XYZ file of C-alpha atoms in Angstrom:
751
model
C 60.098 82.289 85.422
C 62.441 79.746 83.792
C 61.832 75.997 83.564
C 64.384 75.181 86.246
C 62.688 77.523 88.687
C 59.236 76.183 87.809
C 60.325 72.580 88.253
C 61.916 73.298 91.591
C 58.759 75.101 92.654
C 56.647 72.001 91.908
C 58.911 69.835 94.052
C 58.632 72.409 96.813
C 54.813 72.621 96.596
C 54.445 68.826 96.622
C 56.689 68.563 99.632
C 54.699 71.217 101.481
C 51.381 69.456 100.775
C 52.816 66.140 101.933
C 54.406 67.452 105.111
C 51.866 69.955 106.460
C 48.187 69.862 107.206
C 45.853 72.878 106.958
C 47.066 76.003 108.848
C 50.078 74.107 110.212
C 53.695 75.160 109.914
C 55.685 73.060 107.430
C 58.045 70.674 109.135
C 61.576 70.158 107.947
C 61.888 67.342 105.434
C 65.246 65.639 105.263
C 65.937 63.062 102.579
C 69.369 61.515 102.574
C 70.314 60.904 98.951
C 73.973 60.073 99.219
C 76.744 60.084 101.780
C 80.386 60.826 101.072
C 83.418 60.832 103.335
C 85.521 63.970 103.434
C 89.155 63.632 104.428
C 91.293 66.525 105.660
C 89.837 69.699 104.172
C 90.821 73.337 104.417
C 89.248 73.577 107.878
C 91.280 70.708 109.293
C 88.256 68.464 109.934
C 88.492 64.687 109.691
C 85.832 62.235 108.568
C 82.916 64.677 108.265
C 79.997 63.402 106.203
C 78.655 65.353 103.245
C 75.052 64.456 102.471
C 72.762 65.344 99.613
C 69.480 66.603 100.977
C 66.158 68.160 100.027
C 64.765 70.422 102.726
C 61.632 72.469 103.223
C 62.655 75.059 105.807
C 60.256 76.394 108.483
C 59.645 79.675 106.623
C 58.745 77.843 103.396
C 62.123 78.189 101.606
C 63.421 75.131 99.741
C 67.003 73.794 99.510
C 68.405 70.846 97.591
C 72.076 69.986 97.411
C 75.113 69.069 99.471
C 74.940 69.410 103.247
C 77.558 69.420 106.001
C 77.446 70.380 109.703
C 73.699 70.952 109.359
C 74.073 73.672 106.711
C 74.650 73.967 102.924
C 78.218 73.077 101.984
C 79.318 72.309 98.420
C 76.936 72.645 95.466
C 73.260 73.320 95.963
C 70.094 75.160 94.933
C 68.122 77.444 97.223
C 64.663 78.779 96.387
C 63.186 81.585 98.472
C 59.436 81.976 98.793
C 59.586 85.334 96.969
C 60.883 83.563 93.838
C 64.599 84.373 94.107
C 66.891 81.399 93.481
C 70.601 80.658 93.848
C 72.350 77.718 92.184
C 76.034 77.231 92.898
C 78.696 76.785 95.538
C 78.257 77.129 99.319
C 80.558 77.176 102.326
C 79.293 76.854 105.905
C 75.811 77.965 104.929
C 77.010 81.022 103.025
C 77.106 81.724 99.289
C 80.773 81.463 98.308
C 82.392 80.617 94.953
C 80.847 80.291 91.481
C 77.103 80.478 91.108
C 74.007 81.946 89.500
C 71.377 84.090 91.213
C 68.023 84.743 89.524
C 65.246 87.179 90.415
C 61.491 86.672 89.950
C 61.384 89.426 87.303
C 63.753 87.423 85.063
C 66.980 89.239 85.917
C 70.049 87.090 86.634
C 73.674 87.272 87.747
C 76.206 84.570 86.976
C 79.776 84.673 88.227
C 81.841 84.957 91.400
C 80.442 85.298 94.920
C 82.348 86.121 98.096
C 80.735 86.022 101.531
C 77.276 86.269 99.983
C 78.085 89.248 97.751
C 78.409 89.411 93.986
C 82.169 89.921 94.067
C 84.762 89.145 91.393
C 83.968 88.683 87.709
C 80.407 88.168 86.606
C 77.588 89.036 84.220
C 74.289 90.664 85.142
C 71.311 90.597 82.758
C 68.454 92.871 83.763
C 64.779 92.192 83.208
C 64.667 94.920 80.534
C 67.601 93.443 78.650
C 70.488 95.587 79.846
C 73.700 93.621 80.412
C 76.854 94.242 82.440
C 79.938 92.050 82.069
C 82.955 92.788 84.199
C 84.271 93.221 87.715
C 82.234 93.554 90.921
C 83.121 94.437 94.503
C 80.472 93.855 97.177
C 77.604 93.954 94.641
C 78.800 97.135 92.940
C 80.321 97.505 89.494
C 83.968 98.199 90.316
C 86.927 97.980 87.938
C 86.793 97.258 84.222
C 83.391 96.433 82.741
C 81.062 96.721 79.760
C 77.447 97.863 80.089
C 74.966 97.537 77.226
C 71.662 99.380 77.566
C 68.182 98.421 76.317
C 68.118 101.380 73.913
C 71.289 100.180 72.145
C 73.856 102.433 73.871
C 77.108 100.873 75.128
C 79.707 101.854 77.761
C 83.096 100.173 77.991
C 85.504 101.366 80.651
C 86.235 101.816 84.336
C 83.720 101.796 87.188
C 83.882 102.832 90.811
C 81.255 102.393 93.511
C 78.698 101.343 90.902
C 79.067 104.263 88.463
C 81.364 105.178 85.595
C 84.587 106.626 87.008
C 87.995 106.667 85.344
C 88.588 106.251 81.630
C 85.830 104.972 79.404
C 84.049 105.078 76.071
C 80.308 105.658 75.658
C 78.758 104.788 72.289
C 75.276 106.067 71.450
C 72.996 104.066 69.159
C 72.960 106.952 66.653
C 76.745 106.715 66.169
C 77.907 109.556 68.436
C 80.506 108.649 71.046
C 82.503 110.050 73.964
C 85.993 108.884 74.948
C 87.683 110.275 78.038
C 87.548 110.693 81.783
C 84.505 110.113 83.995
C 83.618 110.846 87.601
C 80.484 109.718 89.435
C 78.782 108.705 86.182
C 79.432 112.006 84.355
C 82.032 113.291 81.898
C 84.688 114.942 84.056
C 88.277 115.704 83.080
C 89.717 115.569 79.589
C 87.628 113.931 76.895
C 86.475 113.927 73.292
C 82.883 113.964 72.065
C 82.270 113.072 68.413
C 78.794 113.592 66.935
C 77.343 111.590 64.069
C 77.245 114.886 62.148
C 81.067 114.979 62.103
C 81.427 117.754 64.688
C 83.645 117.074 67.705
C 84.722 118.691 70.964
C 88.149 118.087 72.561
C 88.825 119.542 75.959
C 87.863 119.771 79.602
C 84.573 118.614 81.131
C 82.922 119.061 84.515
C 79.664 117.500 85.743
C 78.863 116.220 82.253
C 79.353 119.551 80.435
C 82.281 121.299 78.706
C 84.055 123.447 81.283
C 87.412 125.123 80.816
C 89.701 125.047 77.811
C 88.478 123.211 74.734
C 88.234 123.115 70.957
C 85.093 122.573 68.882
C 85.765 121.271 65.356
C 83.115 121.554 62.689
C 82.644 118.988 59.953
C 84.037 121.439 57.378
C 87.317 121.806 59.315
C 86.696 125.178 60.981
C 87.487 125.576 64.705
C 86.243 127.426 67.732
C 88.920 127.547 70.476
C 88.418 129.046 73.891
C 87.167 128.769 77.448
C 83.833 126.964 77.738
C 81.044 127.381 80.270
C 77.273 126.993 80.364
C 77.218 130.521 81.779
C 77.473 132.851 78.745
C 79.321 135.419 80.861
C 82.195 132.974 81.386
C 82.282 131.842 77.734
C 85.048 133.271 75.547
C 86.884 132.087 72.454
C 88.087 132.606 68.907
C 86.689 131.230 65.634
C 89.121 129.958 62.964
C 87.453 129.342 59.593
C 88.597 126.553 57.281
C 89.784 127.186 53.749
C 86.432 125.978 52.405
C 84.242 128.132 54.674
C 83.243 131.756 54.031
C 84.678 132.933 57.356
C 81.364 134.063 58.797
C 80.445 132.390 62.097
C 76.695 132.098 62.443
C 76.964 129.457 65.162
C 76.530 130.553 68.785
C 78.899 128.644 71.153
C 75.982 128.277 73.591
C 74.307 125.980 71.038
C 76.731 123.301 72.224
C 74.858 123.274 75.561
C 71.327 123.972 74.320
C 71.327 121.869 71.126
C 74.260 119.526 70.534
C 74.356 117.937 74.003
C 70.581 117.561 74.439
C 70.425 114.127 72.816
C 73.678 112.907 74.365
C 72.545 111.990 77.857
C 73.959 108.854 79.477
C 71.450 106.076 80.139
C 71.023 104.615 83.597
C 71.106 100.871 84.089
C 68.460 98.838 85.852
C 68.833 99.032 89.622
C 68.879 95.833 91.651
C 66.048 95.990 94.169
C 67.290 93.188 96.422
C 70.832 91.856 96.607
C 71.948 88.245 97.153
C 73.629 89.241 100.418
C 70.246 90.410 101.741
C 68.723 86.972 101.369
C 68.709 84.977 104.585
C 68.859 81.242 105.209
C 67.110 79.965 108.340
C 68.166 76.497 109.491
C 66.383 74.702 112.355
C 68.138 72.437 114.844
C 71.526 74.110 114.427
C 72.609 73.293 118.005
C 75.815 74.559 119.563
C 77.259 71.068 119.943
C 77.113 70.663 116.146
C 78.944 73.911 115.475
C 82.644 74.387 115.000
C 83.603 75.838 118.387
C 86.542 78.205 118.286
C 86.971 79.210 121.938
C 85.127 81.636 124.197
C 84.744 85.362 124.538
C 85.527 87.511 127.587
C 82.220 86.527 129.222
C 82.636 82.789 128.790
C 80.312 82.426 125.799
C 81.385 80.192 122.941
C 82.664 81.871 119.815
C 82.542 80.689 116.190
C 84.646 81.978 113.317
C 83.103 82.321 109.870
C 84.670 81.653 106.470
C 85.899 85.226 106.079
C 87.430 85.291 109.562
C 84.794 87.407 111.294
C 83.925 86.421 114.840
C 80.334 85.982 115.862
C 78.985 84.906 119.243
C 75.706 83.062 119.403
C 72.989 82.093 121.789
C 69.493 80.959 120.929
C 66.587 79.567 122.863
C 64.954 77.682 120.016
C 68.119 76.545 118.268
C 67.437 78.445 115.030
C 70.066 80.691 113.525
C 69.850 83.301 110.822
C 72.349 83.274 107.982
C 72.865 86.470 106.038
C 75.255 84.965 103.517
C 78.190 87.138 104.544
C 78.545 86.232 108.204
C 78.565 83.273 110.501
C 75.325 82.315 112.335
C 74.544 85.169 114.692
C 71.955 87.289 116.407
C 72.587 90.940 117.152
C 71.848 90.537 120.865
C 74.984 88.429 121.221
C 77.467 90.964 119.908
C 80.540 90.613 122.171
C 80.223 92.811 125.220
C 83.006 95.025 126.469
C 84.396 94.243 129.928
C 84.843 97.051 132.451
C 83.129 99.591 130.198
C 80.601 101.869 131.861
C 78.323 103.568 129.370
C 76.262 106.568 130.353
C 73.373 107.978 128.380
C 74.825 110.478 125.875
C 73.798 114.071 126.317
C 74.030 117.109 124.105
C 77.446 118.678 124.497
C 77.823 122.229 125.715
C 75.621 125.023 127.033
C 72.919 126.562 124.857
C 73.680 130.224 124.166
C 70.390 131.854 125.130
C 69.574 135.470 125.888
C 71.608 136.646 128.863
C 74.617 134.477 127.980
C 77.845 136.465 127.835
C 78.357 135.465 124.187
C 74.736 135.887 123.077
C 75.423 139.012 120.992
C 78.520 137.435 119.472
C 76.377 134.479 118.362
C 73.831 136.822 116.769
C 76.617 138.684 114.965
C 78.101 135.443 113.760
C 74.766 134.157 112.427
C 73.926 137.449 110.728
C 77.324 137.527 109.059
C 77.135 133.954 107.802
C 73.612 134.472 106.457
C 74.866 137.549 104.587
C 78.021 135.861 103.274
C 76.369 132.645 102.071
C 73.022 134.040 100.951
C 74.128 136.990 98.860
C 74.033 136.571 95.057
C 77.280 135.311 93.575
C 78.390 134.064 90.161
C 78.458 130.337 89.509
C 81.412 128.892 91.397
C 84.045 127.083 89.372
C 86.407 124.635 91.030
C 89.247 126.001 88.860
C 90.320 128.982 90.946
C 92.698 131.773 90.026
C 95.696 132.400 92.249
C 94.258 135.810 93.176
C 91.409 134.058 95.032
C 93.953 132.830 97.602
C 95.499 136.252 98.239
C 95.452 136.887 102.032
C 94.327 140.415 101.204
C 91.275 138.953 99.456
C 88.879 139.785 102.267
C 85.596 141.648 102.391
C 84.562 143.924 105.262
C 80.847 144.656 105.804
C 79.302 147.015 108.363
C 76.134 145.848 110.134
C 74.349 148.850 111.783
C 71.352 147.948 113.999
C 68.963 149.918 111.769
C 70.113 148.015 108.691
C 71.607 149.297 105.458
C 71.342 148.873 101.702
C 73.070 145.486 101.917
C 72.348 144.343 105.496
C 69.108 143.746 107.432
C 68.150 145.460 110.727
C 69.025 143.439 113.804
C 68.672 143.576 117.631
C 72.419 143.453 118.316
C 74.901 146.315 118.550
C 76.725 147.613 115.468
C 79.536 145.359 114.305
C 81.842 144.788 111.367
C 82.109 141.469 109.575
C 85.009 140.142 107.538
C 85.067 137.266 105.037
C 88.489 135.805 104.236
C 88.967 134.442 100.689
C 85.205 134.088 100.093
C 85.594 132.615 96.593
C 87.843 129.831 97.902
C 85.486 128.810 100.698
C 82.498 128.940 98.365
C 84.392 126.495 96.120
C 85.277 124.315 99.117
C 81.618 124.076 100.144
C 80.753 123.057 96.596
C 83.610 120.542 96.547
C 82.400 119.028 99.841
C 78.832 118.901 98.426
C 77.399 121.278 101.031
C 74.017 122.679 100.051
C 74.001 126.456 100.768
C 70.434 126.394 102.120
C 71.137 123.481 104.486
C 74.375 125.165 105.564
C 72.566 128.374 106.514
C 69.774 126.503 108.310
C 72.308 124.590 110.420
C 74.297 127.686 111.379
C 71.692 130.447 111.257
C 68.349 128.750 111.869
C 66.045 129.254 114.821
C 68.072 126.917 117.022
C 70.841 128.520 119.073
C 74.460 127.407 119.023
C 75.955 125.506 121.952
C 79.194 126.542 123.631
C 81.415 123.745 124.883
C 82.026 123.919 128.617
C 85.723 124.721 128.525
C 88.193 126.067 125.987
C 90.712 123.802 124.324
C 94.385 123.599 125.236
C 95.147 126.449 122.832
C 92.628 128.723 124.586
C 90.199 128.555 121.682
C 86.472 128.273 122.313
C 84.293 125.804 120.454
C 80.659 126.092 119.441
C 78.398 123.404 117.977
C 75.337 123.812 115.779
C 72.157 122.327 117.218
C 72.145 119.539 114.615
C 75.813 118.726 115.436
C 76.848 119.062 111.785
C 79.272 121.941 112.203
C 81.778 123.097 114.780
C 82.936 126.698 115.117
C 86.361 127.368 116.618
C 87.760 130.750 117.629
C 91.272 131.355 116.304
C 94.344 133.333 117.163
C 95.731 135.766 114.610
C 98.793 133.527 114.215
C 96.583 130.546 113.366
C 94.721 132.580 110.740
C 98.052 133.500 109.133
C 99.080 129.838 109.026
C 95.733 128.832 107.547
C 95.840 131.501 104.825
C 99.423 130.531 103.995
C 98.521 126.867 103.529
C 95.105 127.477 101.929
C 96.285 127.000 98.291
C 97.943 123.690 99.188
C 94.954 122.629 101.285
C 92.530 123.317 98.441
C 94.661 121.430 95.937
C 95.006 118.488 98.339
C 91.323 118.042 99.241
C 90.348 118.426 95.597
C 92.804 115.738 94.519
C 91.888 113.231 97.253
C 88.182 112.851 98.014
C 88.981 110.399 100.836
C 91.269 112.819 102.658
C 91.146 112.500 106.441
C 92.153 116.105 107.189
C 89.563 118.447 108.701
C 87.013 119.914 106.295
C 86.855 123.715 106.494
C 83.848 125.668 105.225
C 84.509 129.299 106.117
C 86.923 131.735 107.779
C 85.468 134.922 109.268
C 86.025 137.756 111.737
C 83.665 139.830 113.926
C 84.535 143.204 115.519
C 82.150 145.291 117.586
C 82.309 148.896 116.371
C 83.299 151.602 118.848
C 84.550 149.248 121.550
C 87.929 148.108 122.742
C 86.929 144.496 122.250
C 89.417 142.515 120.215
C 88.500 140.986 116.916
C 87.041 137.488 117.176
C 88.291 135.287 114.358
C 86.728 131.898 113.808
C 86.706 128.995 111.391
C 83.767 126.704 110.551
C 84.583 122.983 110.371
C 82.747 119.715 109.892
C 81.966 117.723 113.041
C 83.430 114.244 112.647
C 81.066 112.743 115.219
C 77.783 113.925 113.694
C 76.085 110.547 113.361
C 73.030 108.458 114.195
C 75.325 106.353 116.381
C 76.099 107.228 119.997
C 79.852 107.710 120.473
C 80.841 105.549 123.459
C 84.576 106.274 123.462
C 86.720 108.928 121.810
C 90.516 109.163 121.525
C 92.914 111.926 120.465
C 96.079 110.197 119.212
C 99.427 111.820 118.393
C 102.026 109.080 118.853
C 103.753 110.844 121.770
C 103.749 109.918 125.464
C 104.556 113.085 127.454
C 101.317 114.383 129.002
C 99.280 111.999 126.839
C 97.021 110.556 129.534
C 93.804 111.821 131.099
C 94.612 110.139 134.462
C 90.899 109.546 135.065
C 89.448 106.449 136.699
C 86.971 104.461 134.632
C 83.985 105.657 136.687
C 84.705 109.300 135.815
C 84.996 108.796 132.065
C 82.032 110.310 130.236
C 81.051 109.582 126.615
C 82.311 113.102 125.820
C 85.693 112.566 127.547
C 88.525 112.673 125.032
C 91.087 110.041 125.988
C 94.713 110.120 124.848
C 97.512 107.872 123.642
C 98.336 106.243 126.976
C 94.623 105.627 127.634
C 94.178 103.676 124.403
C 93.450 99.995 125.029
C 92.335 98.801 121.593
C 93.727 97.908 118.183
C 91.341 98.564 115.297
C 90.823 95.976 112.554
C 89.686 97.271 109.128
C 88.696 95.150 106.150
C 91.526 94.623 103.685
C 90.409 97.033 100.945
C 89.530 99.743 103.482
C 92.801 99.266 105.347
C 94.803 99.605 102.136
C 93.007 102.831 101.247
C 93.454 104.037 104.849
C 97.234 103.522 104.669
C 97.474 105.286 101.310
C 95.448 108.238 102.542
C 97.326 108.646 105.838
C 100.567 108.751 103.838
C 99.146 111.366 101.441
C 97.779 113.530 104.236
C 100.982 113.344 106.281
C 103.065 114.202 103.212
C 100.880 117.273 102.681
C 101.143 118.408 106.326
C 104.883 117.811 106.370
C 105.258 119.876 103.205
C 103.275 122.704 104.828
C 105.533 122.538 107.933
C 102.594 121.512 110.168
C 103.009 119.470 113.360
C 101.122 118.606 116.565
C 98.105 117.276 114.655
C 96.076 114.307 115.937
C 94.043 111.364 114.764
C 90.639 111.784 116.384
C 88.902 108.402 116.793
C 85.334 107.727 117.919
C 83.915 104.285 118.757
C 80.353 103.027 118.857
C 80.184 99.561 120.419
C 77.419 97.595 118.751
C 74.936 95.878 121.046
C 75.700 98.031 124.094
C 72.915 99.631 126.075
C 73.786 103.131 127.271
C 72.795 102.245 130.838
C 74.918 99.083 130.964
C 77.802 98.429 133.266
C 79.600 95.257 132.262
C 81.800 93.710 134.905
C 84.695 91.263 134.368
C 82.377 88.428 135.392
C 80.163 89.263 132.417
C 77.065 90.224 134.440
C 75.208 93.280 133.296
C 73.870 95.691 135.897
C 71.807 97.688 133.432
C 68.465 96.755 131.949
C 68.248 96.247 128.215
C 65.221 96.884 126.085
C 64.614 94.351 123.328
C 63.618 95.892 120.007
C 61.806 92.820 118.801
C 64.366 91.808 116.189
C 67.020 90.265 118.406
C 68.899 93.537 118.948
C 68.945 95.962 121.861
C 68.359 99.667 122.050
C 71.618 101.587 122.543
C 70.350 105.083 121.992
C 70.770 104.941 118.210
C 68.818 103.272 115.400
C 69.761 99.590 115.402
C 71.046 97.954 112.266
C 71.694 94.302 111.604
C 75.027 93.137 110.231
C 73.623 93.163 106.711
C 72.163 96.652 107.186
C 75.524 97.989 108.323
C 77.198 96.484 105.272
C 74.442 97.932 103.103
C 75.494 101.408 104.191
C 78.807 100.642 102.543
C 77.693 98.952 99.339
C 74.642 101.076 98.477
C 75.909 103.883 96.152
C 73.254 106.316 97.384
C 74.490 105.947 100.989
C 78.163 105.180 100.391
C 80.189 106.034 103.454
C 83.492 107.772 103.062
C 86.728 106.697 104.683
C 86.563 107.321 108.420
C 82.804 107.876 108.662
C 80.489 105.213 110.188
C 82.734 102.324 109.145
C 82.017 98.795 110.433
C 85.168 97.451 112.081
C 86.417 95.367 115.003
C 88.233 96.531 118.120
C 90.691 94.148 119.793
C 91.284 94.658 123.490
C 94.935 95.191 124.479
C 96.806 94.994 127.785
C 99.945 96.955 128.652
C 102.845 95.295 130.378
C 103.797 96.834 133.698
C 107.084 98.624 133.108
C 108.729 101.943 133.858
C 108.699 103.111 130.231
C 105.274 104.326 129.027
C 103.899 101.894 126.444
C 101.912 103.326 123.545
C 100.338 100.142 122.197
C 99.522 97.233 124.487
C 99.664 93.529 123.714
C 96.613 92.168 121.849
C 94.444 89.811 123.916
C 92.427 88.217 121.112
C 89.143 89.640 122.443
C 87.360 91.250 119.481
C 84.307 93.508 119.537
C 82.053 94.715 116.730
C 82.184 98.514 116.436
C 81.299 101.422 114.190
C 84.397 103.610 113.935
C 84.963 107.257 113.029
C 88.380 108.844 112.479
C 89.996 111.945 110.992
C 93.077 114.155 111.271
C 92.437 117.344 113.270
C 94.364 120.353 114.649
C 96.254 120.957 111.398
C 96.930 124.689 111.888
C 100.003 124.541 114.146
C 103.234 125.197 112.270
C 106.728 124.659 113.641
C 107.389 128.315 114.478
C 109.916 129.822 116.869
C 107.690 129.216 119.915
C 107.440 125.502 119.132
C 111.180 125.283 118.538
C 111.807 126.863 121.939
C 109.267 124.508 123.530
C 111.079 121.541 122.004
C 114.469 122.770 123.230
C 113.183 123.436 126.745
C 111.387 120.111 127.195
C 114.257 118.148 125.654
C 116.428 119.066 128.647
C 113.900 117.473 131.020
C 112.302 114.640 129.046
C 112.981 112.194 126.265
C 112.894 114.321 123.064
C 111.018 111.550 121.240
C 108.178 111.609 123.793
C 107.093 115.237 123.369
C 104.671 116.649 120.791
C 106.710 119.666 119.680
C 109.162 118.176 117.182
C 110.205 118.971 113.629
C 107.338 118.295 111.139
C 109.350 115.634 109.322
C 110.048 113.705 112.530
C 106.484 114.299 113.745
C 105.063 112.863 110.527
C 107.266 109.768 110.728
C 106.414 109.125 114.398
C 102.708 109.740 113.820
C 102.549 107.270 110.929
C 104.503 104.590 112.781
C 102.086 104.835 115.688
C 98.871 104.960 113.640
C 99.899 101.927 111.573
C 100.288 99.957 114.803
C 96.887 101.038 116.083
C 95.061 100.299 112.797
C 95.652 96.864 111.268
C 94.246 94.752 108.458
C 91.387 92.440 109.387
């Protein structure tokens, strides 16, 4: 521990001994060192006094520095009892500006802080001597930066979400180096590896290994050019000797994987065990009358706005408030409540398909087929697919007799035939979406039965859910299958290019036909379930941007958590953080451009909301009185049917690389209540009321298999005679895309 930390610790220990007797809680010590007058500042206050104080806080933490409104404001030092220390700038009790944070193990960060996070430019020195200098976003290396490792290796380049991604150079201590593209901390894309022996490889990489076209140059000038793969069966190439060589190749190309690359692994940097934003500041005597009051919420409680603009309600019996460095003083039990919202305990959707159900045999056939398709041996899947893999005729039929066969097991169902469409493509898609084959089969084909949703969709399709809610199975018309197969090459290219795509994730396309019966073929597609989450979904909306028929016409009392509301039912605007909103806008544009190019229309933005702090049995009336009992969890939050997370925990889901959430999945956000004006013309987006509620939001683009065929053109022509052409769903894909975007960008706004 450094001298500054040791000296501060002595002051702290002396103060504790002076202020507290044996087995008594330390009382707050306040020493006024100096008083300064502050004129008009950025908050518009007049004549506030900034004091210099030394404080022993009730939990034993120590603070010395400038003080305003009964919290740190200006420059100050804070020492936590676990040995962590921050020295630098504060605003309203939160770490904000330039500063230095040190850990008990000797590690330190010095640079920019925003809302309690290491954010901006800064340097981190680990306890083992590794050093990172560069850009940070919410405590993750993000942007341009240089990392030196304890063993002498060095990386200089781009970072994303805490790992090397983009263009960068890695220099090994022994003199070897790699220059090229990275993804998720591995060589991926085009790059050059140069060994200290003089050999070099120029070409394509995937997951840290040569994959695809590339050239290996020997020190004597000879070349080996070809297609590279760790699988010898996929390896092929030609050797070109140099003028000085004898022309005999004694080198096996597989030595590149088994010998040359063995000593060229990328080091990992020291992980931070606790982040500055996780450190809390507890201040006693922080009464409401001393706070900056910024109005009231819908229930009449006072509301306070933090430095970064987030709203936090507060109420406390003992007057103590917890600071998490990134938010205003708050306790989870005071998350703004939602007026007129009746929440019922969520139940499993659908009816379990047990023996005796009309579709029981179909379910068995489906599970047998999937187990066969996914579990059978197959060559290593490459993400670089040949055009032949997308051929609509690329389908495999398999017969499943009850007694079993050479390739299929015996089963209790009747004989059926099973078809896989484009199996190589969907195997690559599952790999691209990071779906483990074993987990996939357990979800779909395990001991737990599927669940059939109570009623078919508008298209007449039936939906089935896996017991763990991960996957949804939808039956398809032959016309939909044709559309899907037509757009499959473009779909694959799109989802591979944009990892944050919001369009539905597809994992398989299959067909079942019972042999010897007149039953029609049952075609179905397997999709990801957007609402598979630890959070209960309190409200869900299907949004298109049209008004004709876009209302459920249900009274509030009849709305279930599983009810899908529509455009004219929407009474919220959703606020996303700036960086997330910018990425959201970019991705909606990319996805809509893709769908427009594929001549797709009638798709929707599916949105699910989890209101934080709501008990599933609550009914909140306009007067603010709750008719449902809440169960305290012991940490200031209330049980809402899902694991409770504090504000910091929710943010941690976003900034922790191992649990990084993707766009549209479990994202912290705010919902602003809106009110529609009473008028004859249906109003899509109401007027904002200023009432904001903390939510976890889910969203994605669904129903992307409807093209603008002759039936849709006739539907458009027919309805246009009776209704406003701009209000109906069936319109030209170009107009649909424009209307959809205009609407979505009014519903989602920057926080």
